[in-house]
PDB file of C-alpha atoms and ligand atoms in Angstrom:
ATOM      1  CA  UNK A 143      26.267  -0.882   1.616  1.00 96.00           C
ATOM      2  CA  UNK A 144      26.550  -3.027   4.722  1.00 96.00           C
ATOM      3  CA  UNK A 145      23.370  -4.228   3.861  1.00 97.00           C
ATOM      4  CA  UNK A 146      24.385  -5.505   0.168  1.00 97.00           C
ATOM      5  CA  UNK A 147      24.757  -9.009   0.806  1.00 96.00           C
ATOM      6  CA  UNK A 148      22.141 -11.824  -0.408  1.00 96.00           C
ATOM      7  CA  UNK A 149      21.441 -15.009   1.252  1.00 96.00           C
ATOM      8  CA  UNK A 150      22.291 -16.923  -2.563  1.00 95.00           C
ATOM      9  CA  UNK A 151      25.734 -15.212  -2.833  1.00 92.00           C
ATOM     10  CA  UNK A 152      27.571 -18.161  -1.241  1.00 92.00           C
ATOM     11  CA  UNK A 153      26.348 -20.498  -3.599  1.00 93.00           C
ATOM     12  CA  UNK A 154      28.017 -18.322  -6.232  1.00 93.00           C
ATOM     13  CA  UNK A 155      31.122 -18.644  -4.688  1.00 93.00           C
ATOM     14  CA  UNK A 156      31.470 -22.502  -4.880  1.00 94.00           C
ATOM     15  CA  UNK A 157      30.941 -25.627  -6.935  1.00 96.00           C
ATOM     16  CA  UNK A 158      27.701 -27.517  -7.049  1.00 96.00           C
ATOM     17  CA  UNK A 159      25.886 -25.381  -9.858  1.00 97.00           C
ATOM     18  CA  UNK A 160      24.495 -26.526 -12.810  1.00 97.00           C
ATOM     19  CA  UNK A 161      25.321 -25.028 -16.117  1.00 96.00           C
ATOM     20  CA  UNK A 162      21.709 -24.130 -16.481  1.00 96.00           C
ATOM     21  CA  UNK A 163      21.662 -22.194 -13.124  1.00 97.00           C
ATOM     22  CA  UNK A 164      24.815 -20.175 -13.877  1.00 97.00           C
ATOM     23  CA  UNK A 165      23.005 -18.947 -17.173  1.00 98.00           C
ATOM     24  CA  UNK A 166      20.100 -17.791 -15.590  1.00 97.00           C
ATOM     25  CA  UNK A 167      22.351 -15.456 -13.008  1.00 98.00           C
ATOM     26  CA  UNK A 168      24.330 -14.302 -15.634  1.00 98.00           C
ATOM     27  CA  UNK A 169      22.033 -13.634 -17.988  1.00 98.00           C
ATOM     28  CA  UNK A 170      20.455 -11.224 -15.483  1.00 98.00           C
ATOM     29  CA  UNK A 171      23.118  -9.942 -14.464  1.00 98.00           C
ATOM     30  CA  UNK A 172      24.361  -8.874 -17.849  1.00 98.00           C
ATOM     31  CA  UNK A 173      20.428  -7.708 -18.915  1.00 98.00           C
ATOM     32  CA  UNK A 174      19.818  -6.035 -15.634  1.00 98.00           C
ATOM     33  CA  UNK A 175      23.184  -3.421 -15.380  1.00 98.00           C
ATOM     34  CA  UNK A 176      26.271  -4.815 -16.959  1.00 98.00           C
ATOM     35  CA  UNK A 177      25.223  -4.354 -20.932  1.00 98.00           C
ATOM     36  CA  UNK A 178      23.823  -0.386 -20.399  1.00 98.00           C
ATOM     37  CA  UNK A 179      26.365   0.546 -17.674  1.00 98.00           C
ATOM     38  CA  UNK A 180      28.446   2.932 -19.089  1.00 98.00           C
ATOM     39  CA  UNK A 181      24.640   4.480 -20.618  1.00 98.00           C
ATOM     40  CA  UNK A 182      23.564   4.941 -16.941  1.00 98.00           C
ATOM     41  CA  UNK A 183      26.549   6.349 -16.323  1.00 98.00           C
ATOM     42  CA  UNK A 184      25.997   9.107 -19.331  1.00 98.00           C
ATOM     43  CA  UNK A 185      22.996   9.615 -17.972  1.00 98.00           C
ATOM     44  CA  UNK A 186      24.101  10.817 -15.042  1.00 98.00           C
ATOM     45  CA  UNK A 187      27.122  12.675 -16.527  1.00 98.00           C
ATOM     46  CA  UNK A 188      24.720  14.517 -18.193  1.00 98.00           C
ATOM     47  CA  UNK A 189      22.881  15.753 -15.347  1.00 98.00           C
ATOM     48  CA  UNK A 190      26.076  16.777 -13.445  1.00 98.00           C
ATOM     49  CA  UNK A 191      26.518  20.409 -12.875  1.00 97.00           C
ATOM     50  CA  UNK A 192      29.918  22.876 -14.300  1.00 98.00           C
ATOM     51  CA  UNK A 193      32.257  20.716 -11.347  1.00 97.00           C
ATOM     52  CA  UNK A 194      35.306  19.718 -13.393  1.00 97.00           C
ATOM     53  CA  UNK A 195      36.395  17.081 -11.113  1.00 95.00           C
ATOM     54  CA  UNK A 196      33.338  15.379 -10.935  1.00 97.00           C
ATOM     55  CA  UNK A 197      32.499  15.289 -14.261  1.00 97.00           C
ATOM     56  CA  UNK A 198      36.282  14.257 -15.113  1.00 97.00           C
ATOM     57  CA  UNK A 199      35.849  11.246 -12.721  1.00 95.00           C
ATOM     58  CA  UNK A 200      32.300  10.117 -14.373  1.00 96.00           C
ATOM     59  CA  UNK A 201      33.953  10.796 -17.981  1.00 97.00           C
ATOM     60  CA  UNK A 202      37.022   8.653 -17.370  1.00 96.00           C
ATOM     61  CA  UNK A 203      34.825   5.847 -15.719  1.00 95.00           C
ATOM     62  CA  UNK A 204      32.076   5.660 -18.928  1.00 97.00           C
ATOM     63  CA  UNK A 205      35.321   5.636 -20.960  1.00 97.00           C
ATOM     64  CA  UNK A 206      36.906   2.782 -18.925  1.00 96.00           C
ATOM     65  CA  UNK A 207      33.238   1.187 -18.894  1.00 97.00           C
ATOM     66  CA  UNK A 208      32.808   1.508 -22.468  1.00 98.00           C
ATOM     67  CA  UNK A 209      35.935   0.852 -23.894  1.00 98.00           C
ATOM     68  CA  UNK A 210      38.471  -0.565 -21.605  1.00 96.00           C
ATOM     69  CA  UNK A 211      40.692   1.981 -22.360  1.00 96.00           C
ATOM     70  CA  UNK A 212      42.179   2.628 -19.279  1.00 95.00           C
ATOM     71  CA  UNK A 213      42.695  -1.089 -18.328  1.00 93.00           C
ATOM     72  CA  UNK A 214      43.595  -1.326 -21.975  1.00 94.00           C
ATOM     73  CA  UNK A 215      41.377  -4.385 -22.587  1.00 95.00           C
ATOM     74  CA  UNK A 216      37.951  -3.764 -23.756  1.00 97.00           C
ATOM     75  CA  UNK A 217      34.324  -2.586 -23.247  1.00 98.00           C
ATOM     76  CA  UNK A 218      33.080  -4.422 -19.883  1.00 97.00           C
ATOM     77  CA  UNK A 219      30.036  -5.082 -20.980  1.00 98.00           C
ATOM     78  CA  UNK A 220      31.860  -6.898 -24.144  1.00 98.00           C
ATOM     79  CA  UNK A 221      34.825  -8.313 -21.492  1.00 98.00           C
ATOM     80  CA  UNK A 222      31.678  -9.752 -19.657  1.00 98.00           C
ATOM     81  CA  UNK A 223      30.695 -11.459 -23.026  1.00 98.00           C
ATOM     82  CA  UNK A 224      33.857 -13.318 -23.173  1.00 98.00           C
ATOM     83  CA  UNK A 225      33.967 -14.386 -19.670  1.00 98.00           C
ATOM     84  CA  UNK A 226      30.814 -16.126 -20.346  1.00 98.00           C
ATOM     85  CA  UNK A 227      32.144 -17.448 -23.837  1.00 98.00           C
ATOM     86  CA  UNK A 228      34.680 -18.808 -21.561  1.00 98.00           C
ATOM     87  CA  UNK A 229      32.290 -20.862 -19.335  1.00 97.00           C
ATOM     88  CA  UNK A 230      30.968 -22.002 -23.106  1.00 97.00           C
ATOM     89  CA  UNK A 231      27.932 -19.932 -23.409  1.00 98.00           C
ATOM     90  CA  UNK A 232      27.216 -18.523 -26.706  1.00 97.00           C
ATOM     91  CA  UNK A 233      26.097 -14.358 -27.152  1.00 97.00           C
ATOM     92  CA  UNK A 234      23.039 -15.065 -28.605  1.00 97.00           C
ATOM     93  CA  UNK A 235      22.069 -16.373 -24.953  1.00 97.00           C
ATOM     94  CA  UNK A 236      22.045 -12.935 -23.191  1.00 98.00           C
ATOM     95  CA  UNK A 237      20.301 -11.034 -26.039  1.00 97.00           C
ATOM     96  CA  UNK A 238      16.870  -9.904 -24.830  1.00 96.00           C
ATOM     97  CA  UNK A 239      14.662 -11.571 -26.835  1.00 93.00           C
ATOM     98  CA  UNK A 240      16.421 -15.270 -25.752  1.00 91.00           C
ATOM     99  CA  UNK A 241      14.161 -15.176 -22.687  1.00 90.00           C
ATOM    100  CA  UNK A 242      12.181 -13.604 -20.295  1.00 92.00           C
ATOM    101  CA  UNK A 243      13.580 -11.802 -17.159  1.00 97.00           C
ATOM    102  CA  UNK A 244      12.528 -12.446 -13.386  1.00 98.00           C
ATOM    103  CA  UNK A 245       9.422  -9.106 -13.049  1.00 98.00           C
ATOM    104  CA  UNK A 246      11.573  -8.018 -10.182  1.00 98.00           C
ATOM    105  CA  UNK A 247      14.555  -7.930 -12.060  1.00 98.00           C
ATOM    106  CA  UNK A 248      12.571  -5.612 -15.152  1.00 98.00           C
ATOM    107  CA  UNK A 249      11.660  -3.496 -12.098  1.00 98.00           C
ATOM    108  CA  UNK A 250      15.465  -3.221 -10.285  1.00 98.00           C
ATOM    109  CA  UNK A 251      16.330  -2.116 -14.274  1.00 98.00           C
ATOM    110  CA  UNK A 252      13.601   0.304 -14.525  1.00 98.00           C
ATOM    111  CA  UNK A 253      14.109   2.105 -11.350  1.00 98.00           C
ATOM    112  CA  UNK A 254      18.049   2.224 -12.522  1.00 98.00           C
ATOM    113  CA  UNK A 255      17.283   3.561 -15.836  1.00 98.00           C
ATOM    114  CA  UNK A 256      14.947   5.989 -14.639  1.00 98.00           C
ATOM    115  CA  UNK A 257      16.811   7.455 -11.246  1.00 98.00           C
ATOM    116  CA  UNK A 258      20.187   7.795 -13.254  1.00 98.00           C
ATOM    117  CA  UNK A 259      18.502  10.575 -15.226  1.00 98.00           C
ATOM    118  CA  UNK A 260      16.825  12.260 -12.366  1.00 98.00           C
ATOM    119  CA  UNK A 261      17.796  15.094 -10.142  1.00 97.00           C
ATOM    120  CA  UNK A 262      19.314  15.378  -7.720  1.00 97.00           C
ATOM    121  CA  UNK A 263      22.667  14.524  -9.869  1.00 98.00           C
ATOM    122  CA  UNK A 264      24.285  13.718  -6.581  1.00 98.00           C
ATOM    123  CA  UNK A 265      21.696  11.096  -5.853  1.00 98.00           C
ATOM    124  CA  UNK A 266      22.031   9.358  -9.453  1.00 98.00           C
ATOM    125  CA  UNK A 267      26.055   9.610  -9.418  1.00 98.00           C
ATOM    126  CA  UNK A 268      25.727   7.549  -5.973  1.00 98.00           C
ATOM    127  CA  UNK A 269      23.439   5.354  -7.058  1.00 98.00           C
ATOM    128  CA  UNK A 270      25.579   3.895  -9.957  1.00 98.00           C
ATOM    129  CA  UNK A 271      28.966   4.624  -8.598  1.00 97.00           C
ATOM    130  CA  UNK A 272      28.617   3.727  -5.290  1.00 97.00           C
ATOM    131  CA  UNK A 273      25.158   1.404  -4.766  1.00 98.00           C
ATOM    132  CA  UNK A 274      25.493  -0.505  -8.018  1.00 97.00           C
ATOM    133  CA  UNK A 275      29.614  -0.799  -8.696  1.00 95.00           C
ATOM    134  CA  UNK A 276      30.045  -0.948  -5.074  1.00 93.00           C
ATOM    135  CA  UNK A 277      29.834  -4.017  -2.651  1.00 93.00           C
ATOM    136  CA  UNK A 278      29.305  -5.280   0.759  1.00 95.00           C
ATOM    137  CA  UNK A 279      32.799  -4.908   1.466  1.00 92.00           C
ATOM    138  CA  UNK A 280      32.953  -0.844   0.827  1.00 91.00           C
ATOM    139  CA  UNK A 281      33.580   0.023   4.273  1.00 91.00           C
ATOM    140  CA  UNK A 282      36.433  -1.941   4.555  1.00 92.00           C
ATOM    141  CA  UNK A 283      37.918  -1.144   1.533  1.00 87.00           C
ATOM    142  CA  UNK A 284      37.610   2.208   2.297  1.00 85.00           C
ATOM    143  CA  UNK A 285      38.857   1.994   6.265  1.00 87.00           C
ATOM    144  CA  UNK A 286      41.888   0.039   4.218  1.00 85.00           C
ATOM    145  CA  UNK A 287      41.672  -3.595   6.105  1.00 89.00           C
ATOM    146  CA  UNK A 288      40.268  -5.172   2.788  1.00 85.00           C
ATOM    147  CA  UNK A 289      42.346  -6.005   0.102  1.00 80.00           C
ATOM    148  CA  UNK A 290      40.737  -6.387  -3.348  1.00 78.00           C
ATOM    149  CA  UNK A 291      42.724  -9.465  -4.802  1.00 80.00           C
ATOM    150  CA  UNK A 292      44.712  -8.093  -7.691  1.00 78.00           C
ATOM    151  CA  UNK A 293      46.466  -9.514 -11.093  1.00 77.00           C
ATOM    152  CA  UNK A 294      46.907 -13.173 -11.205  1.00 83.00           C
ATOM    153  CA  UNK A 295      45.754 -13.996  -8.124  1.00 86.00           C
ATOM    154  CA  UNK A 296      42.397 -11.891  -8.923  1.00 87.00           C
ATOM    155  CA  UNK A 297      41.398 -14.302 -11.624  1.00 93.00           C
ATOM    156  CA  UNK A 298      43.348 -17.306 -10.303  1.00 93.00           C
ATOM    157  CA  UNK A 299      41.503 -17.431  -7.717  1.00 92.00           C
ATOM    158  CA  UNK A 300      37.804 -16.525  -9.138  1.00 94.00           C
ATOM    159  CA  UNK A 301      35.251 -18.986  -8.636  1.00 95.00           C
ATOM    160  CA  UNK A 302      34.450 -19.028 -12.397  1.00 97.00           C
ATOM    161  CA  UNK A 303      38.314 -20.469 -12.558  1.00 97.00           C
ATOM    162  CA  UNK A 304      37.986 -22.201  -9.579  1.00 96.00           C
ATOM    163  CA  UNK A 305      35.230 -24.362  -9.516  1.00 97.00           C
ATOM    164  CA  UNK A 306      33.650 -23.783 -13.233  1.00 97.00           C
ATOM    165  CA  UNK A 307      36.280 -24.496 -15.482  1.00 95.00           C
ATOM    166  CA  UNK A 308      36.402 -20.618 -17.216  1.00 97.00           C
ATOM    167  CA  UNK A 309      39.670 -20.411 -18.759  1.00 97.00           C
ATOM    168  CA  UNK A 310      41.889 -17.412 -16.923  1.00 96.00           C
ATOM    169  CA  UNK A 311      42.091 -15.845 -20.614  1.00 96.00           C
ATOM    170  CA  UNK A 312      38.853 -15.355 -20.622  1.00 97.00           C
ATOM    171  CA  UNK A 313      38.815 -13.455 -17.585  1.00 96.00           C
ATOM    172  CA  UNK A 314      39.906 -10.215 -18.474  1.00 95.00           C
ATOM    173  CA  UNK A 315      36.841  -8.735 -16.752  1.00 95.00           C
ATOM    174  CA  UNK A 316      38.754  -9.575 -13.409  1.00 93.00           C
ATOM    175  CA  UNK A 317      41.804  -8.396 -14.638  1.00 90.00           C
ATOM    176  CA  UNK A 318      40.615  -4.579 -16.073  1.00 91.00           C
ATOM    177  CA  UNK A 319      38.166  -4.397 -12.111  1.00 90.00           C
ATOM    178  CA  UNK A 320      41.422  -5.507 -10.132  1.00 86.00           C
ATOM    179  CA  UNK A 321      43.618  -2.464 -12.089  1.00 84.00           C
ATOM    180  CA  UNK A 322      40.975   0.478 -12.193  1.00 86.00           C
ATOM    181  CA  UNK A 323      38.248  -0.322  -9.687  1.00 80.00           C
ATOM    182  CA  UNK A 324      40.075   1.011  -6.826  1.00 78.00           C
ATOM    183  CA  UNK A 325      40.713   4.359  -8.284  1.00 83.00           C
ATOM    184  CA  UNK A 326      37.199   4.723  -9.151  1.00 85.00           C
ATOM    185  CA  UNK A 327      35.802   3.646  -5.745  1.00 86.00           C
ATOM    186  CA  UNK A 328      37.556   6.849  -4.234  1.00 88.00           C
ATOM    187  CA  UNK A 329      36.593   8.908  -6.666  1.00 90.00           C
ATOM    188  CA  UNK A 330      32.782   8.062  -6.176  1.00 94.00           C
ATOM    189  CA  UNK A 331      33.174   8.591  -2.165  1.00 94.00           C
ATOM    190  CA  UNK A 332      34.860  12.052  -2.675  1.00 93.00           C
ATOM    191  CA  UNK A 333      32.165  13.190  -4.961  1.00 94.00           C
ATOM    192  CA  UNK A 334      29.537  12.113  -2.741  1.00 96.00           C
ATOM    193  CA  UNK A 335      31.075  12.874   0.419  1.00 94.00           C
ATOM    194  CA  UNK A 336      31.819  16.726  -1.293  1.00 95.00           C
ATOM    195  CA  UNK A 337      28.367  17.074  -2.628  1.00 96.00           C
ATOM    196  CA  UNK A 338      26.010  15.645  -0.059  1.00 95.00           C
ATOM    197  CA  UNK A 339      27.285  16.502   3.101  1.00 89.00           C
ATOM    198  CA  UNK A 340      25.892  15.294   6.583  1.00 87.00           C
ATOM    199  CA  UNK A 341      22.632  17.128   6.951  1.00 89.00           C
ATOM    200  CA  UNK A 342      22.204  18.694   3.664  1.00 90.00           C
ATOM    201  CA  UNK A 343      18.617  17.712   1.424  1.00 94.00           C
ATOM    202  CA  UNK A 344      21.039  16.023  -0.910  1.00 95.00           C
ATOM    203  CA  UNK A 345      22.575  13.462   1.513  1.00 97.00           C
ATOM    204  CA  UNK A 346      18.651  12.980   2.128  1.00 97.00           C
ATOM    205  CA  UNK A 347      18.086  12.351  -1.131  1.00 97.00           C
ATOM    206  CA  UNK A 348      21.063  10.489  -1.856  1.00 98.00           C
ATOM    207  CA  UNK A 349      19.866   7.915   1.372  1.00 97.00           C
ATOM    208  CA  UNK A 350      16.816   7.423  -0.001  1.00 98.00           C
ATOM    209  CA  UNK A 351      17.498   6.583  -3.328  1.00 98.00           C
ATOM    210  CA  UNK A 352      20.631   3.835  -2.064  1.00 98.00           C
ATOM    211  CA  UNK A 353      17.799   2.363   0.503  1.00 98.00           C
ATOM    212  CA  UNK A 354      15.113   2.163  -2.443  1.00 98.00           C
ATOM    213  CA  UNK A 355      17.801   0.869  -4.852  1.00 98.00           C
ATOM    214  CA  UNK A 356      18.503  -1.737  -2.008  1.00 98.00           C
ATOM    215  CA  UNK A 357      14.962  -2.940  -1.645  1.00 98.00           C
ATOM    216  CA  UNK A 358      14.352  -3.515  -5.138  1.00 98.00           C
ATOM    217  CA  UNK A 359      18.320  -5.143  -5.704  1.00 98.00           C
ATOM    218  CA  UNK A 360      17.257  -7.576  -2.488  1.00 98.00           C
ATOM    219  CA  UNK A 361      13.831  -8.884  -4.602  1.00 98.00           C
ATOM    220  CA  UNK A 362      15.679  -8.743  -7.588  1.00 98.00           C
ATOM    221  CA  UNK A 363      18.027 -11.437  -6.199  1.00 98.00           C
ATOM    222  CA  UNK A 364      15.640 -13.284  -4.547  1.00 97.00           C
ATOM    223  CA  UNK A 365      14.015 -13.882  -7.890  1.00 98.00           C
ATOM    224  CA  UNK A 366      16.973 -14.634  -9.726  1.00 98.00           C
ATOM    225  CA  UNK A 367      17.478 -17.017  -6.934  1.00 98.00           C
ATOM    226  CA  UNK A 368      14.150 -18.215  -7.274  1.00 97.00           C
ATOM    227  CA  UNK A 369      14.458 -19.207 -11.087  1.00 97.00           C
ATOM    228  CA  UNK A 370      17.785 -20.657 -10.555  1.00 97.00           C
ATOM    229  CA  UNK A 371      15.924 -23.464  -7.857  1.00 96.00           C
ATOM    230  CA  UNK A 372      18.028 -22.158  -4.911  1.00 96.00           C
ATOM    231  CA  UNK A 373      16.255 -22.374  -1.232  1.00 90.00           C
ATOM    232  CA  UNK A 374      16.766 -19.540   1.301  1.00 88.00           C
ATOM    233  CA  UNK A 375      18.441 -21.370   4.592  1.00 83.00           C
ATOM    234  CA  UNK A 376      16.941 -21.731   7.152  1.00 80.00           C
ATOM    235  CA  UNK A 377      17.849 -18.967   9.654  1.00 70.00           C
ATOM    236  CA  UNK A 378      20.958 -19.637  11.601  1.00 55.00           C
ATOM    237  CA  UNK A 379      21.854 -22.155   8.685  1.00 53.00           C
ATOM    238  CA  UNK A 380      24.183 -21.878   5.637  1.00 51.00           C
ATOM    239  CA  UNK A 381      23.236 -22.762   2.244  1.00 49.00           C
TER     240      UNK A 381
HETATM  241 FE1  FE2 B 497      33.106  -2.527 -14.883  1.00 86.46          FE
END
């Protein structure tokens, strides 16, 4: 997870992008894992063994996922939707037919469809909970010296709101992350941690399919940046 981090994030993160440009990330993003999360996340659930708590934590994160429940706002993949209705782009833009997606981005989507149904569960569970919800900043989190920003100040101080002009209504994405991410970040490192312990063929497994999954995320990005026109610094440089 240290390794999560992509030479175009920063651009993300401030102004200077065209309308066009945003689109193009977003779009993938939503194609790619946001619109079938809570699906991958079935998936998995369904090839989790008799281990109440385990399959209590996946259940209560697909319902979250799915219908906001928890957060009580809505589906994320549908919260996502608005977000982007805030920055004035209409739904029919991310349906899958509007255009065609980056090949490394079909293959980063393949490899998530098809590992969240395959054994070992342990391995898929990680993958999605932990590789794909998680970030660069998991250690930190986790060893309690980061501080996910939280309530207003979450979507306050978003670079969507910031520097893009996305009303904070429209943020509720933010706002449902900032109140049940955190609970769900713990629950995926217990379950791992439980289930693949140092050693064990699982923890194997479970290394090998994060490492694969961050091979194929790292081209994924670097074709998304790619169609968006972005240049990779040069070393040493910033972008
Ligand atoms: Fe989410």
């Amino acid at each position: 997870m240290d390794r999560k981090h992509h030479w175009a994030y920063p651009a993300l993160t401030r102004p200077g992008l065209s309308r066009s440009q945003l689109l193009v990330h977003f779009r993938h993003e939503y194609l790619v894992y946001v619109r079938d999360f809570p699906v991958l996340l079935a998936r998995a659930l369904g090839l989790t063994p008799p281990l109440y708590d385990v399959r209590r934590a996946l259940a209560e994160n697909l319902y979250e996922e799915q219908t906001g429940g928890l957060s009580n706002t809505a589906g994320h993949p549908l919260l996502f939707l608005r977000m982007m209705a805030g920055l004035g782009f209409a739904e029919a833009a991310f349906q899958e037919d509007a255009g065609a997606l980056h090949p490394n981005a079909t293959r980063y989507r393949e490899f998530l469809r098809s590992l969240s149904a395959s054994e070992p569960w342990v391995a898929a569970v990680a993958l999605l909970t932990i590789f794909v919800e998680g970030s660069v900043n998991e250690r930190a989190e986790l060893e309690g010296t980061y501080a996910r920003a939280a309530g207003r100040d979450a979507v306050a101080s978003h670079p969507l709101v910031k520097h893009y002009g996305c009303p904070p209504e429209a943020m509720q994405l933010t706002r449902a992350h900032a109140s049940v991410e955190g609970g769900h970040r713990r629950d995926a490192w217990a379950t791992v941690l439980a289930h693949a312990a140092e050693g064990a063929s699982e923890a194997d497994a479970v290394a090998a399919v994060c490492e694969e999954a961050l091979v194929l995320w790292h081209a994924y990005r670097d074709g998304v940046a790619a169609e968006m026109g972005l240049a990779r610094p040069a070393a040493g440089g910033s972008l």
